[in-house]
Structures are given as C-alpha cells and as structure tokens.
Amino acid sequence: MLTLLGGIALLVLGYFTYGRYIEKNFTIETDRPTPADTLRDGYDFVPMPKWKNAIIQLLNIAGTGPIFGPIMGALYGPVAYIWIIFGAIFAGAVHDYMIGMISLRNNGAHLPELASKYLGKPVKHVVNIFTMLLLLLVGTVFVTSPASLIKSFTPSWMTVGMITGLIFIYYIISTILPIDKALGKVYPLFGAILIISTIAIGSSLLIGDHSIPNLTAGSLTNWHPDGTPVFPIMFFTISCGAISGFHATQSPMVSRTSTNEREGRFTFYGMMIAEGVIAMIWAAAAMSLFDGQTLSQMIASGTPSVVVNQVSILLLGNVLGTVAIFGVIVLPLSSGLSAFRSLRTILADYVHIKQDTLKKILMLTIPLYVVSFGLTQIDFNLLWRYFNWANQVTAVISLLVATRYLYLKGKNYFVTLIPATFMLYAVVVYIFSQPIGFGLGLGTLTYVLSVILTLGIIGVFWRSGKVQKNDLSPESDLLNDHLIPDNVATDTVG
C-alpha cells in the first residue's frame, strides 16, 4: 500500500516540480497567437477551453494502454512501479509536452512534418511510414479490445465481429464531424466515467482487505512466471503508462484547439501524469488479486480484458464493477477514434488532399477502416507485439525531434536526449533479440551490437545537429519558430 500511495504522490510532485522546470526550459510565450485562432477552420482548428482540451488529451492518449499494459507488466512484480513512476515523470510527460508545444509553435503540425523540419526532409518519409503504421495498429488494437469487453454484456447471438462492425460505424460517423462536435461534446462524459471508475477501483483496493505488494529490497526481482526478462520486454509492455510514441500522434490534435501556451503543462505534461496514476492503480490491482501464474493464464486465455472483468467485479461487485468496466471501454473507444482521425489528417498532409469536403474526408477514411477491419482478424497478442515496437520507435523519433529543437534554441536538451538514448537502446535490443526481429535472443552478442548501433545513431544525430546549427542564420524559422507554411494539406484533387 505504501508503494502505491507513495508512487502516486511522487507522480503529482513531479508535475509541480519537474513539469514546471520543463515548462521554464521550453520558455512559453503567453501572448503568442495559437493555430486555433490563426488557422481556425471550424473542423480541426477550433478554439476550446482548457478543461475540455485536457479531457480530450487524456482520453486520446490513454486507450487501453495504461490498463492492459500495467496488467501484463504486473507479471514482473513491484519493479513495474519504478518504470511507471520515473518513466512518466522524466520521459513520457516530457515527451508529450515537448511534441505538443513544438506542434503548437508550428501550425499544429504532426510528427512527420516536425521531423522533416528539425531532422531533415529525408526523415519525413520514414517517420510518415512509422507513424501511419503505428496509428493503424493502434486503431485496430483499440477496436478489438473494447469489442472483447462489450461482448461480456451482450446476448450470445451478438458476436465479436458484429460488435467490431458497430464500433467502426461509430468511428466513421465521428470522423466526419468537426472536432468540437465529435470529441468536445462526448469526451467530457467519457472522462467523467473514466475518473469515477478509476477512483472506485483505487479506493476499493485501499480500503479492502487486500495485500498490495510493496517495493522492497526483497521484492526488487523479476516475478514473471515464465522468466521473461525485465529488460527490454517490460519497457515495451508498459508503454502508455510510462512513455508512448502514440502520444506524439495525439498531442498535435489538441495543439490545434489550445488557445494559450500557458495551458501546455496541464494539458500535455499533466495528463501524462494522470495516465501514470491510472497505470499505478491497475498494476497494483492485478498484483494484489492474482498470483503471477494465475494472471499469466488469464491473459493467455484471451486478452487482458479477462483480467479487467475479474478485477472490476471482485473489487466493486456486479453493479459497480460493470460501471468500472464501462470506464475501461470508453478509453480504447476514444483513443481508437482519435487514432483514425490523426491517421486521416497525417495521410492528407502527406498526399496533399485538403480535408474541406465530405467526399475528400471519406476518400481517405473508408480505405483506412477497410484495412483495419482486415487486421482485426489477426491474433491480438501478435498485434500487440508489433504495436509495442512501432510505438516505442515513434517515441524515440519524437524525443530526438524535441532534442534537436532544444539544442538549436540553446536550451537544456539533456532532458530529452537522455530518455531518447535509453529508449533507442531498448528498441535496438528488442529488434535484435525478439522473433519479430532478428531473433538473436538476449545474450552478449545482442547487447554489444545494440550498444554499437545506438552509439552510432546518436553520433550521426549529434553531428548532423552541429552542422545544422552552424548553417543557421539569425532569421531562420528554426530559431524563431516561424509557422510551417505547408503543413496543412493543400488540394491536389480536381
């Protein structure tokens, strides 16, 4: 119990201390006009109040990640707490804040455009591929996971496939609506359900007769029943609760609706901290109610949704437990919708099709949903593994963009370079060692090759940054945050 309460306290303290430092290091300009005003179009660029932007950001970035990830991460024992706490404060929240604020300074540009500007145009194509792949996987994963949860409340004749189809219909309808109608009207209700259900689960866990594992010298070991190593697997399993590249695809959406830079710390940094709190509660619940072997068997029997059902019912009973399950359902529904909305706008920017008519919106939207529906037929656990790797590669790219931005500005860039280097090493070890990559296993060869490749990539990144900075003139838009003139798609269709 002490570790859970202490961890939550550290997360909150991190928001008020390190979060304030990150804001100061970025140097906000409270009188600077935002894209919501300068590019207002009544669809994607719409001014919205701070509280509504924060709720949208939380629901956009959360999905099932801060619940499913910590549930599977609970297999490693209390060591999972460390990654959630310090990952959220020093990596994830910094990542979300920097991309959100850099986007705010650049017409609400998405990650591929930002990578093109700060890392070089050739990088744009690579980042576009990774970002669109990630969003397609996210959208698919966040369709299959709520479908599995909803199935437990429906008659036997209603199949998971039918529920999946209904979710896609909801997504299509919501995608063609302006953001203040599609998200601004519904998300406050979804947010209320999420907050109430999270508080209910956490309170029941604390006041009930449950033995919540604490982090001690004796428990600081790998509890995984299959002996799966902590590094690097746990750092991919628990992503949304600590650091997630998916968030870099969502923050620009809210940067297009924010009205003042002073909102950034609460909206971007603060909502990642809130996600860390959610992750702490669900990791503690999974550890407290089930031993590792039982938890592993439950996850293997289907998806972590099985554990969500059991945790909710055991802690809250049938009625309140059902409400809590609905609180979990709204997360992937909202994040899945946001993933497809971001995917459409990124693709539109890339192929230069302005999204100003229903025909042009559907021209890009329908094919994306068709591909995603096909992916729902693939095993969830296989999708999750590919999602995890693509997710953390995107996080590395985002942190490198933020590092270059701070370096060119003469700011403290170590706040992003350090987590970028750590996550890059984890990504390289993962792809060398795992079956979805080179399958070398976790041995000396993998670790040595990973160190060499990581240092090589960082070396190239550092050298290109020095060249870029030496070639800059005082009037360069890289130094003065001039808006990117072509980041909003232009019409090339008849």
PDB file of C-alpha atoms in Angstrom, residues 246-456:
ATOM      1  CA  PHE A 246       1.408   7.092 -29.843  1.00  0.00           C
ATOM      2  CA  HIS A 247       1.021  10.219 -27.732  1.00  0.00           C
ATOM      3  CA  ALA A 248       3.132  12.162 -30.244  1.00  0.00           C
ATOM      4  CA  THR A 249       0.418  11.488 -32.811  1.00  0.00           C
ATOM      5  CA  GLN A 250      -2.288  12.812 -30.485  1.00  0.00           C
ATOM      6  CA  SER A 251      -0.775  15.932 -28.905  1.00  0.00           C
ATOM      7  CA  PRO A 252      -0.805  17.873 -32.224  1.00  0.00           C
ATOM      8  CA  MET A 253      -4.560  17.336 -32.422  1.00  0.00           C
ATOM      9  CA  VAL A 254      -5.003  19.237 -29.162  1.00  0.00           C
ATOM     10  CA  SER A 255      -2.369  21.814 -30.133  1.00  0.00           C
ATOM     11  CA  ARG A 256      -4.852  22.803 -32.856  1.00  0.00           C
ATOM     12  CA  THR A 257      -7.547  23.575 -30.277  1.00  0.00           C
ATOM     13  CA  SER A 258      -5.452  25.207 -27.496  1.00  0.00           C
ATOM     14  CA  THR A 259      -5.815  28.955 -27.029  1.00  0.00           C
ATOM     15  CA  ASN A 260      -2.749  29.802 -24.914  1.00  0.00           C
ATOM     16  CA  GLU A 261       0.710  28.321 -24.379  1.00  0.00           C
ATOM     17  CA  ARG A 262       0.292  28.515 -20.602  1.00  0.00           C
ATOM     18  CA  GLU A 263      -2.196  25.618 -20.875  1.00  0.00           C
ATOM     19  CA  GLY A 264       0.530  23.265 -22.124  1.00  0.00           C
ATOM     20  CA  ARG A 265       1.872  21.983 -18.808  1.00  0.00           C
ATOM     21  CA  PHE A 266      -1.568  20.997 -17.552  1.00  0.00           C
ATOM     22  CA  THR A 267      -2.832  19.644 -20.865  1.00  0.00           C
ATOM     23  CA  PHE A 268       0.228  17.748 -22.086  1.00  0.00           C
ATOM     24  CA  TYR A 269       2.505  17.088 -19.092  1.00  0.00           C
ATOM     25  CA  GLY A 270      -0.321  16.833 -16.569  1.00  0.00           C
ATOM     26  CA  MET A 271      -2.465  14.369 -18.495  1.00  0.00           C
ATOM     27  CA  MET A 272       0.510  12.016 -18.883  1.00  0.00           C
ATOM     28  CA  ILE A 273       0.942  12.153 -15.121  1.00  0.00           C
ATOM     29  CA  ALA A 274      -2.761  11.315 -14.764  1.00  0.00           C
ATOM     30  CA  GLU A 275      -2.214   8.343 -17.043  1.00  0.00           C
ATOM     31  CA  GLY A 276       0.650   7.245 -14.802  1.00  0.00           C
ATOM     32  CA  VAL A 277      -1.716   7.302 -11.814  1.00  0.00           C
ATOM     33  CA  ILE A 278      -4.199   5.116 -13.714  1.00  0.00           C
ATOM     34  CA  ALA A 279      -1.381   2.698 -14.569  1.00  0.00           C
ATOM     35  CA  MET A 280      -0.248   2.514 -10.930  1.00  0.00           C
ATOM     36  CA  ILE A 281      -3.751   1.632  -9.738  1.00  0.00           C
ATOM     37  CA  TRP A 282      -4.315  -1.125 -12.306  1.00  0.00           C
ATOM     38  CA  ALA A 283      -0.836  -2.613 -11.837  1.00  0.00           C
ATOM     39  CA  ALA A 284      -1.422  -2.710  -8.059  1.00  0.00           C
ATOM     40  CA  ALA A 285      -4.871  -4.261  -8.531  1.00  0.00           C
ATOM     41  CA  ALA A 286      -3.527  -7.040 -10.779  1.00  0.00           C
ATOM     42  CA  MET A 287      -0.648  -7.791  -8.370  1.00  0.00           C
ATOM     43  CA  SER A 288      -2.932  -7.776  -5.340  1.00  0.00           C
ATOM     44  CA  LEU A 289      -5.725 -10.018  -6.614  1.00  0.00           C
ATOM     45  CA  PHE A 290      -3.812 -12.643  -8.581  1.00  0.00           C
ATOM     46  CA  ASP A 291      -0.549 -14.513  -8.306  1.00  0.00           C
ATOM     47  CA  GLY A 292       1.717 -14.422 -11.331  1.00  0.00           C
ATOM     48  CA  GLN A 293       0.769 -17.865 -12.642  1.00  0.00           C
ATOM     49  CA  THR A 294      -2.973 -17.187 -12.455  1.00  0.00           C
ATOM     50  CA  LEU A 295      -2.560 -13.769 -14.041  1.00  0.00           C
ATOM     51  CA  SER A 296      -0.455 -15.244 -16.838  1.00  0.00           C
ATOM     52  CA  GLN A 297      -3.055 -17.934 -17.555  1.00  0.00           C
ATOM     53  CA  MET A 298      -5.879 -15.389 -17.622  1.00  0.00           C
ATOM     54  CA  ILE A 299      -4.009 -13.193 -20.111  1.00  0.00           C
ATOM     55  CA  ALA A 300      -3.089 -16.204 -22.246  1.00  0.00           C
ATOM     56  CA  SER A 301      -6.750 -17.309 -22.355  1.00  0.00           C
ATOM     57  CA  GLY A 302      -7.706 -14.309 -24.462  1.00  0.00           C
ATOM     58  CA  THR A 303      -6.713 -10.690 -23.844  1.00  0.00           C
ATOM     59  CA  PRO A 304      -6.128  -8.644 -20.680  1.00  0.00           C
ATOM     60  CA  SER A 305      -9.844  -7.777 -20.878  1.00  0.00           C
ATOM     61  CA  VAL A 306     -10.420 -11.010 -18.946  1.00  0.00           C
ATOM     62  CA  VAL A 307      -8.402  -9.552 -16.064  1.00  0.00           C
ATOM     63  CA  VAL A 308     -10.248  -6.213 -16.315  1.00  0.00           C
ATOM     64  CA  ASN A 309     -13.553  -8.032 -15.867  1.00  0.00           C
ATOM     65  CA  GLN A 310     -12.331 -10.018 -12.893  1.00  0.00           C
ATOM     66  CA  VAL A 311     -10.661  -7.075 -11.144  1.00  0.00           C
ATOM     67  CA  SER A 312     -13.739  -4.866 -11.544  1.00  0.00           C
ATOM     68  CA  ILE A 313     -16.208  -7.483 -10.277  1.00  0.00           C
ATOM     69  CA  LEU A 314     -14.012  -8.684  -7.394  1.00  0.00           C
ATOM     70  CA  LEU A 315     -13.313  -5.167  -6.112  1.00  0.00           C
ATOM     71  CA  LEU A 316     -16.656  -3.474  -6.754  1.00  0.00           C
ATOM     72  CA  GLY A 317     -19.295  -6.179  -7.102  1.00  0.00           C
ATOM     73  CA  ASN A 318     -21.553  -6.811 -10.075  1.00  0.00           C
ATOM     74  CA  VAL A 319     -23.228  -3.396 -10.359  1.00  0.00           C
ATOM     75  CA  LEU A 320     -20.331  -1.011  -9.682  1.00  0.00           C
ATOM     76  CA  GLY A 321     -17.947  -3.445 -11.333  1.00  0.00           C
ATOM     77  CA  THR A 322     -19.957  -3.183 -14.528  1.00  0.00           C
ATOM     78  CA  VAL A 323     -19.698   0.610 -14.332  1.00  0.00           C
ATOM     79  CA  ALA A 324     -15.930   0.287 -13.923  1.00  0.00           C
ATOM     80  CA  ILE A 325     -15.731  -1.966 -16.988  1.00  0.00           C
ATOM     81  CA  PHE A 326     -17.593   0.689 -18.962  1.00  0.00           C
ATOM     82  CA  GLY A 327     -14.968   3.142 -17.732  1.00  0.00           C
ATOM     83  CA  VAL A 328     -12.325   0.919 -19.313  1.00  0.00           C
ATOM     84  CA  ILE A 329     -14.348   0.546 -22.517  1.00  0.00           C
ATOM     85  CA  VAL A 330     -14.504   4.304 -23.155  1.00  0.00           C
ATOM     86  CA  LEU A 331     -10.709   4.527 -23.174  1.00  0.00           C
ATOM     87  CA  PRO A 332      -9.994   2.443 -26.263  1.00  0.00           C
ATOM     88  CA  LEU A 333     -13.125   3.754 -27.979  1.00  0.00           C
ATOM     89  CA  SER A 334     -11.906   7.338 -27.596  1.00  0.00           C
ATOM     90  CA  SER A 335      -8.263   6.586 -28.421  1.00  0.00           C
ATOM     91  CA  GLY A 336      -9.202   4.406 -31.388  1.00  0.00           C
ATOM     92  CA  LEU A 337     -11.325   7.204 -32.807  1.00  0.00           C
ATOM     93  CA  SER A 338      -8.534   9.719 -32.237  1.00  0.00           C
ATOM     94  CA  ALA A 339      -6.000   7.367 -33.838  1.00  0.00           C
ATOM     95  CA  PHE A 340      -8.019   7.136 -37.040  1.00  0.00           C
ATOM     96  CA  ARG A 341      -8.688  10.878 -37.029  1.00  0.00           C
ATOM     97  CA  SER A 342      -4.950  11.579 -36.695  1.00  0.00           C
ATOM     98  CA  LEU A 343      -4.148   8.954 -39.328  1.00  0.00           C
ATOM     99  CA  ARG A 344      -6.511  10.635 -41.775  1.00  0.00           C
ATOM    100  CA  THR A 345      -5.031  14.108 -41.233  1.00  0.00           C
ATOM    101  CA  ILE A 346      -1.420  12.854 -41.441  1.00  0.00           C
ATOM    102  CA  LEU A 347      -2.189  10.990 -44.658  1.00  0.00           C
ATOM    103  CA  ALA A 348      -3.986  14.078 -46.003  1.00  0.00           C
ATOM    104  CA  ASP A 349      -0.945  16.244 -45.250  1.00  0.00           C
ATOM    105  CA  TYR A 350       1.347  13.698 -46.892  1.00  0.00           C
ATOM    106  CA  VAL A 351      -0.629  13.346 -50.148  1.00  0.00           C
ATOM    107  CA  HIS A 352      -1.786  16.994 -50.103  1.00  0.00           C
ATOM    108  CA  ILE A 353      -5.535  16.463 -50.082  1.00  0.00           C
ATOM    109  CA  LYS A 354      -7.219  19.237 -48.139  1.00  0.00           C
ATOM    110  CA  GLN A 355      -9.961  17.900 -45.884  1.00  0.00           C
ATOM    111  CA  ASP A 356     -12.598  20.517 -46.642  1.00  0.00           C
ATOM    112  CA  THR A 357     -15.423  18.399 -48.114  1.00  0.00           C
ATOM    113  CA  LEU A 358     -17.153  15.199 -47.029  1.00  0.00           C
ATOM    114  CA  LYS A 359     -16.108  13.492 -50.257  1.00  0.00           C
ATOM    115  CA  LYS A 360     -12.413  14.146 -49.627  1.00  0.00           C
ATOM    116  CA  ILE A 361     -12.698  13.065 -45.997  1.00  0.00           C
ATOM    117  CA  LEU A 362     -14.353   9.769 -46.916  1.00  0.00           C
ATOM    118  CA  MET A 363     -11.871   9.267 -49.768  1.00  0.00           C
ATOM    119  CA  LEU A 364      -9.141   8.732 -47.166  1.00  0.00           C
ATOM    120  CA  THR A 365     -11.224   7.442 -44.259  1.00  0.00           C
ATOM    121  CA  ILE A 366     -13.021   4.451 -45.803  1.00  0.00           C
ATOM    122  CA  PRO A 367      -9.899   2.657 -47.156  1.00  0.00           C
ATOM    123  CA  LEU A 368      -8.195   3.036 -43.765  1.00  0.00           C
ATOM    124  CA  TYR A 369     -11.116   1.399 -41.981  1.00  0.00           C
ATOM    125  CA  VAL A 370     -11.259  -1.429 -44.523  1.00  0.00           C
ATOM    126  CA  VAL A 371      -7.571  -2.259 -43.927  1.00  0.00           C
ATOM    127  CA  SER A 372      -8.035  -2.018 -40.164  1.00  0.00           C
ATOM    128  CA  PHE A 373     -11.083  -4.315 -40.234  1.00  0.00           C
ATOM    129  CA  GLY A 374      -8.941  -6.902 -42.004  1.00  0.00           C
ATOM    130  CA  LEU A 375      -6.288  -6.586 -39.285  1.00  0.00           C
ATOM    131  CA  THR A 376      -8.876  -7.338 -36.568  1.00  0.00           C
ATOM    132  CA  GLN A 377      -8.830 -10.954 -37.791  1.00  0.00           C
ATOM    133  CA  ILE A 378      -5.207 -11.283 -36.626  1.00  0.00           C
ATOM    134  CA  ASP A 379      -4.387 -12.585 -33.131  1.00  0.00           C
ATOM    135  CA  PHE A 380      -4.499  -9.759 -30.559  1.00  0.00           C
ATOM    136  CA  ASN A 381      -1.224 -10.730 -28.868  1.00  0.00           C
ATOM    137  CA  LEU A 382       0.636 -10.656 -32.206  1.00  0.00           C
ATOM    138  CA  LEU A 383      -0.796  -7.211 -32.989  1.00  0.00           C
ATOM    139  CA  TRP A 384       0.184  -6.004 -29.518  1.00  0.00           C
ATOM    140  CA  ARG A 385       3.821  -7.054 -30.015  1.00  0.00           C
ATOM    141  CA  TYR A 386       4.141  -5.191 -33.309  1.00  0.00           C
ATOM    142  CA  PHE A 387       2.276  -2.216 -31.870  1.00  0.00           C
ATOM    143  CA  ASN A 388       4.658  -2.079 -28.900  1.00  0.00           C
ATOM    144  CA  TRP A 389       7.792  -1.939 -31.066  1.00  0.00           C
ATOM    145  CA  ALA A 390       6.403   0.592 -33.562  1.00  0.00           C
ATOM    146  CA  ASN A 391       5.125   2.605 -30.615  1.00  0.00           C
ATOM    147  CA  GLN A 392       8.485   2.944 -28.899  1.00  0.00           C
ATOM    148  CA  VAL A 393      10.351   3.623 -32.157  1.00  0.00           C
ATOM    149  CA  THR A 394       7.970   6.550 -32.638  1.00  0.00           C
ATOM    150  CA  ALA A 395       8.732   7.706 -29.085  1.00  0.00           C
ATOM    151  CA  VAL A 396      12.459   7.722 -29.886  1.00  0.00           C
ATOM    152  CA  ILE A 397      11.882   9.778 -33.031  1.00  0.00           C
ATOM    153  CA  SER A 398       9.726  12.235 -31.080  1.00  0.00           C
ATOM    154  CA  LEU A 399      12.348  12.662 -28.355  1.00  0.00           C
ATOM    155  CA  LEU A 400      15.052  13.244 -30.978  1.00  0.00           C
ATOM    156  CA  VAL A 401      12.895  15.925 -32.622  1.00  0.00           C
ATOM    157  CA  ALA A 402      12.469  17.577 -29.213  1.00  0.00           C
ATOM    158  CA  THR A 403      16.206  17.272 -28.503  1.00  0.00           C
ATOM    159  CA  ARG A 404      17.101  18.951 -31.790  1.00  0.00           C
ATOM    160  CA  TYR A 405      14.571  21.725 -31.103  1.00  0.00           C
ATOM    161  CA  LEU A 406      16.065  22.447 -27.668  1.00  0.00           C
ATOM    162  CA  TYR A 407      19.640  22.186 -28.976  1.00  0.00           C
ATOM    163  CA  LEU A 408      19.019  24.713 -31.751  1.00  0.00           C
ATOM    164  CA  LYS A 409      17.353  27.022 -29.223  1.00  0.00           C
ATOM    165  CA  GLY A 410      20.296  26.824 -26.817  1.00  0.00           C
ATOM    166  CA  LYS A 411      18.167  25.171 -24.117  1.00  0.00           C
ATOM    167  CA  ASN A 412      18.903  22.192 -21.869  1.00  0.00           C
ATOM    168  CA  TYR A 413      18.489  19.341 -24.357  1.00  0.00           C
ATOM    169  CA  PHE A 414      19.616  16.586 -21.989  1.00  0.00           C
ATOM    170  CA  VAL A 415      16.060  16.401 -20.599  1.00  0.00           C
ATOM    171  CA  THR A 416      15.040  14.728 -23.866  1.00  0.00           C
ATOM    172  CA  LEU A 417      18.365  13.294 -25.080  1.00  0.00           C
ATOM    173  CA  ILE A 418      18.794  11.018 -22.045  1.00  0.00           C
ATOM    174  CA  PRO A 419      15.383   9.285 -22.315  1.00  0.00           C
ATOM    175  CA  ALA A 420      15.801   9.215 -26.124  1.00  0.00           C
ATOM    176  CA  THR A 421      19.112   7.350 -25.826  1.00  0.00           C
ATOM    177  CA  PHE A 422      17.741   4.901 -23.254  1.00  0.00           C
ATOM    178  CA  MET A 423      14.652   4.109 -25.334  1.00  0.00           C
ATOM    179  CA  LEU A 424      16.736   3.846 -28.521  1.00  0.00           C
ATOM    180  CA  TYR A 425      18.909   1.225 -26.831  1.00  0.00           C
ATOM    181  CA  ALA A 426      15.801  -0.654 -25.677  1.00  0.00           C
ATOM    182  CA  VAL A 427      14.332  -0.528 -29.195  1.00  0.00           C
ATOM    183  CA  VAL A 428      17.541  -1.863 -30.748  1.00  0.00           C
ATOM    184  CA  VAL A 429      17.901  -4.662 -28.169  1.00  0.00           C
ATOM    185  CA  TYR A 430      14.261  -5.604 -28.734  1.00  0.00           C
ATOM    186  CA  ILE A 431      14.514  -5.889 -32.520  1.00  0.00           C
ATOM    187  CA  PHE A 432      17.799  -7.814 -32.324  1.00  0.00           C
ATOM    188  CA  SER A 433      16.562 -10.262 -29.710  1.00  0.00           C
ATOM    189  CA  GLN A 434      12.879 -10.925 -30.462  1.00  0.00           C
ATOM    190  CA  PRO A 435      11.298 -13.293 -33.010  1.00  0.00           C
ATOM    191  CA  ILE A 436       9.585 -10.338 -34.723  1.00  0.00           C
ATOM    192  CA  GLY A 437      13.091  -9.028 -35.466  1.00  0.00           C
ATOM    193  CA  PHE A 438      16.394 -10.894 -35.833  1.00  0.00           C
ATOM    194  CA  GLY A 439      15.665 -13.479 -33.121  1.00  0.00           C
ATOM    195  CA  LEU A 440      19.189 -13.454 -31.659  1.00  0.00           C
ATOM    196  CA  GLY A 441      17.952 -13.781 -28.079  1.00  0.00           C
ATOM    197  CA  LEU A 442      19.205 -11.840 -25.097  1.00  0.00           C
ATOM    198  CA  GLY A 443      22.903 -12.598 -24.987  1.00  0.00           C
ATOM    199  CA  THR A 444      26.253 -10.857 -25.103  1.00  0.00           C
ATOM    200  CA  LEU A 445      26.140 -10.513 -28.907  1.00  0.00           C
ATOM    201  CA  THR A 446      22.785  -8.721 -28.795  1.00  0.00           C
ATOM    202  CA  TYR A 447      23.867  -6.302 -26.075  1.00  0.00           C
ATOM    203  CA  VAL A 448      27.194  -5.471 -27.759  1.00  0.00           C
ATOM    204  CA  LEU A 449      25.623  -4.960 -31.193  1.00  0.00           C
ATOM    205  CA  SER A 450      22.920  -2.812 -29.614  1.00  0.00           C
ATOM    206  CA  VAL A 451      25.443  -0.570 -27.848  1.00  0.00           C
ATOM    207  CA  ILE A 452      27.408  -0.085 -31.075  1.00  0.00           C
ATOM    208  CA  LEU A 453      24.324   0.691 -33.166  1.00  0.00           C
ATOM    209  CA  THR A 454      22.828   3.003 -30.524  1.00  0.00           C
ATOM    210  CA  LEU A 455      26.033   4.999 -30.166  1.00  0.00           C
ATOM    211  CA  GLY A 456      26.364   5.144 -33.948  1.00  0.00           C
TER     212      GLY A 456
END
